[in-house]
Amino acid sequence: MSSPTQTHAATRLAWLDVLRGMAAMAVALHHATYYYTPQLRYHVFYWFDPGKYGVLVFFLASGYIVPASLERHGRLRSFWIGRLFRIYPLLFVACAAGVLPFLLGLRGLRGGLEQYDPVTAVVAHLTMLQDLLAVPNAINVLWTLSYEMAFYLLIVALFVTGTQRRSAPIAAVLALAALLVGALLPTAALSRALGAGPVVLFTAMVLVISIAAAMSRRPALRMTGGLLGGGLAAVLVVVNGRVGPWEGLVCLAVMFSGTVIYRAEHGQIRRRTAALAMGTVLAAAVAAGVWNARLSMTAADAHTFQRYWTGSVVLAALTFACVMALRQRRMPRWLGGLGVISYSLYLLHPVLLMISDQLFGTPQQDELAWLVVFILVLLVLSWATHRCVELPMQRLGRRLARRVTVETPAS
């Protein structure tokens, strides 16, 4: 039975589940409309990209709650154990389902992944940094997890150095860097120069060392591990990402913006400072997309990208602001329920689309009916994996975390 404190905390953060549910369904519908309702997708896509919109909402929600959770408990061991048991079990299931058709000889791997050394591909995905290692994602949506991992490494670095409350200047600097120097930075530079294999293996080694050291009882080792991991994340995002460095920097700026909102709400920074940082991020994120599209695309493609990029960024910001403003009101239970299973929705919908395409192909009629059936099957499947995979592993992670020695919080 939940304690009153736990019940209050769950109620207080229910609005985050609403945001996650909306974001997960936006991404799932974005990909599903390729198959089932391409005409509808065309009209929606004219104004904004539902996939980018959903991802940005996810990043804002993660930025709001993840650093707060780390700082509230003050234990790096508990943090990393919780993150690993929260993310990896379902990730393994989804990746296994994603590569099964390849193993059965039914179709190739996404993005030509079979052209890579199997060890390199597997290790890259185990680090969860594969999109920052120039290794194709086994499932298309996994690229966002690479930026989540980079964010975790950065907030741990800030935590061990006692600078975790400087989220506002960090968010602003990241966004301005995306605008001012993003176009000058290379893409996948390390992997092209040194080869994917060596970069992947070196990254895996540094990642393991940094997390292990950050979980140490010794302050000096915690400091070293945190800085090592943060440095690794910064280098990979700036010079080795699959997407343009400007977009990677925007992703991090958006996540730190979520942290800025949390700090302002809890009186840790001035609201004026938070507003200035948020305004800078919003303006610089939009401008970075507009400017970089102009530099790298034809005039027609640039105009299209600029329109839906701007719409996606602005709508994501408005969605977060509106849901947060209404957080004291009763939220629709079904929307909160979507948020509870949002991780399963997010990871499994591409796999389900792949299976549907393999078995039935692209429907030529009754497209809307196919879309409705897809959504229903996805909801049932996601509920099942949440109950059978996510919840048991999260409970196991919490039990393991309770057994670790309580660390002294960073000052």
Coordinates of N, CA and C in Angstrom, one line a residue, residues 6 28 61 64 70 74 79 87 95-96 98 121 132 139 166 204 207 221-223 227 288 302 317 330 332 335 369 406:
Q6 N 3.8 9.2 -0.8 CA 3.9 8.6 -2.1 C 2.7 9.0 -3.0
A28 N 4.1 7.9 -32.3 CA 3.6 6.7 -32.9 C 2.7 7.0 -34.1
A61 N 10.1 17.0 -20.5 CA 9.6 16.2 -19.3 C 10.8 15.5 -18.6
Y64 N 12.9 18.1 -16.7 CA 12.2 18.5 -15.5 C 12.4 17.6 -14.4
L70 N 17.5 12.9 -9.1 CA 18.9 12.6 -8.7 C 19.3 13.5 -7.4
G74 N 20.1 12.2 -3.9 CA 21.5 12.5 -3.6 C 22.4 11.2 -3.6
F79 N 20.7 6.3 -8.5 CA 20.4 6.9 -9.7 C 20.7 6.0 -10.9
I87 N 15.4 1.5 -18.1 CA 15.5 1.6 -19.6 C 15.9 0.3 -20.3
C95 N 14.7 -4.5 -29.1 CA 15.8 -4.7 -30.1 C 15.8 -6.1 -30.5
A96 N 15.5 -7.1 -29.6 CA 15.4 -8.5 -30.0 C 14.3 -8.7 -31.1
G98 N 13.1 -6.4 -33.0 CA 13.5 -5.6 -34.2 C 14.4 -6.4 -35.1
A121 N 28.2 -3.2 -33.5 CA 26.8 -2.9 -33.4 C 26.2 -3.1 -32.1
L132 N 25.3 8.6 -31.4 CA 26.4 9.5 -31.2 C 27.7 8.8 -31.6
I139 N 16.4 0.3 -34.2 CA 15.0 0.7 -34.3 C 15.1 2.3 -34.4
R166 N 23.1 25.5 -12.1 CA 23.4 26.4 -13.2 C 22.7 26.0 -14.5
A204 N 32.7 2.7 -25.0 CA 32.1 1.7 -24.0 C 33.0 1.6 -22.8
L207 N 32.7 4.8 -20.7 CA 31.4 4.9 -20.1 C 31.4 4.0 -18.9
L221 N 37.0 9.8 -6.5 CA 36.6 8.9 -7.6 C 35.3 9.3 -8.2
R222 N 34.3 9.7 -7.3 CA 33.0 10.2 -7.8 C 33.2 11.4 -8.7
M223 N 34.1 12.3 -8.3 CA 34.3 13.5 -9.1 C 34.9 13.2 -10.4
L227 N 33.1 13.7 -14.1 CA 33.7 14.6 -15.1 C 34.1 13.8 -16.4
A288 N 18.1 28.4 -35.1 CA 19.1 27.5 -35.6 C 18.6 26.5 -36.7
A302 N 14.2 23.7 -47.8 CA 14.5 24.6 -46.7 C 13.2 25.3 -46.2
A317 N 6.7 23.7 -26.8 CA 6.8 24.7 -25.7 C 5.4 25.0 -25.1
R330 N -7.9 18.2 -12.4 CA -7.9 16.8 -12.6 C -7.6 16.5 -14.1
P332 N -7.3 13.9 -17.4 CA -8.0 12.7 -17.9 C -7.2 11.4 -17.6
L335 N -5.5 9.7 -20.4 CA -4.3 10.3 -20.9 C -3.1 10.0 -20.0
A369 N -9.3 2.7 -40.9 CA -9.6 1.5 -40.1 C -8.4 0.8 -39.7
V406 N 24.3 4.3 1.4 CA 23.9 5.7 1.2 C 25.1 6.5 1.1

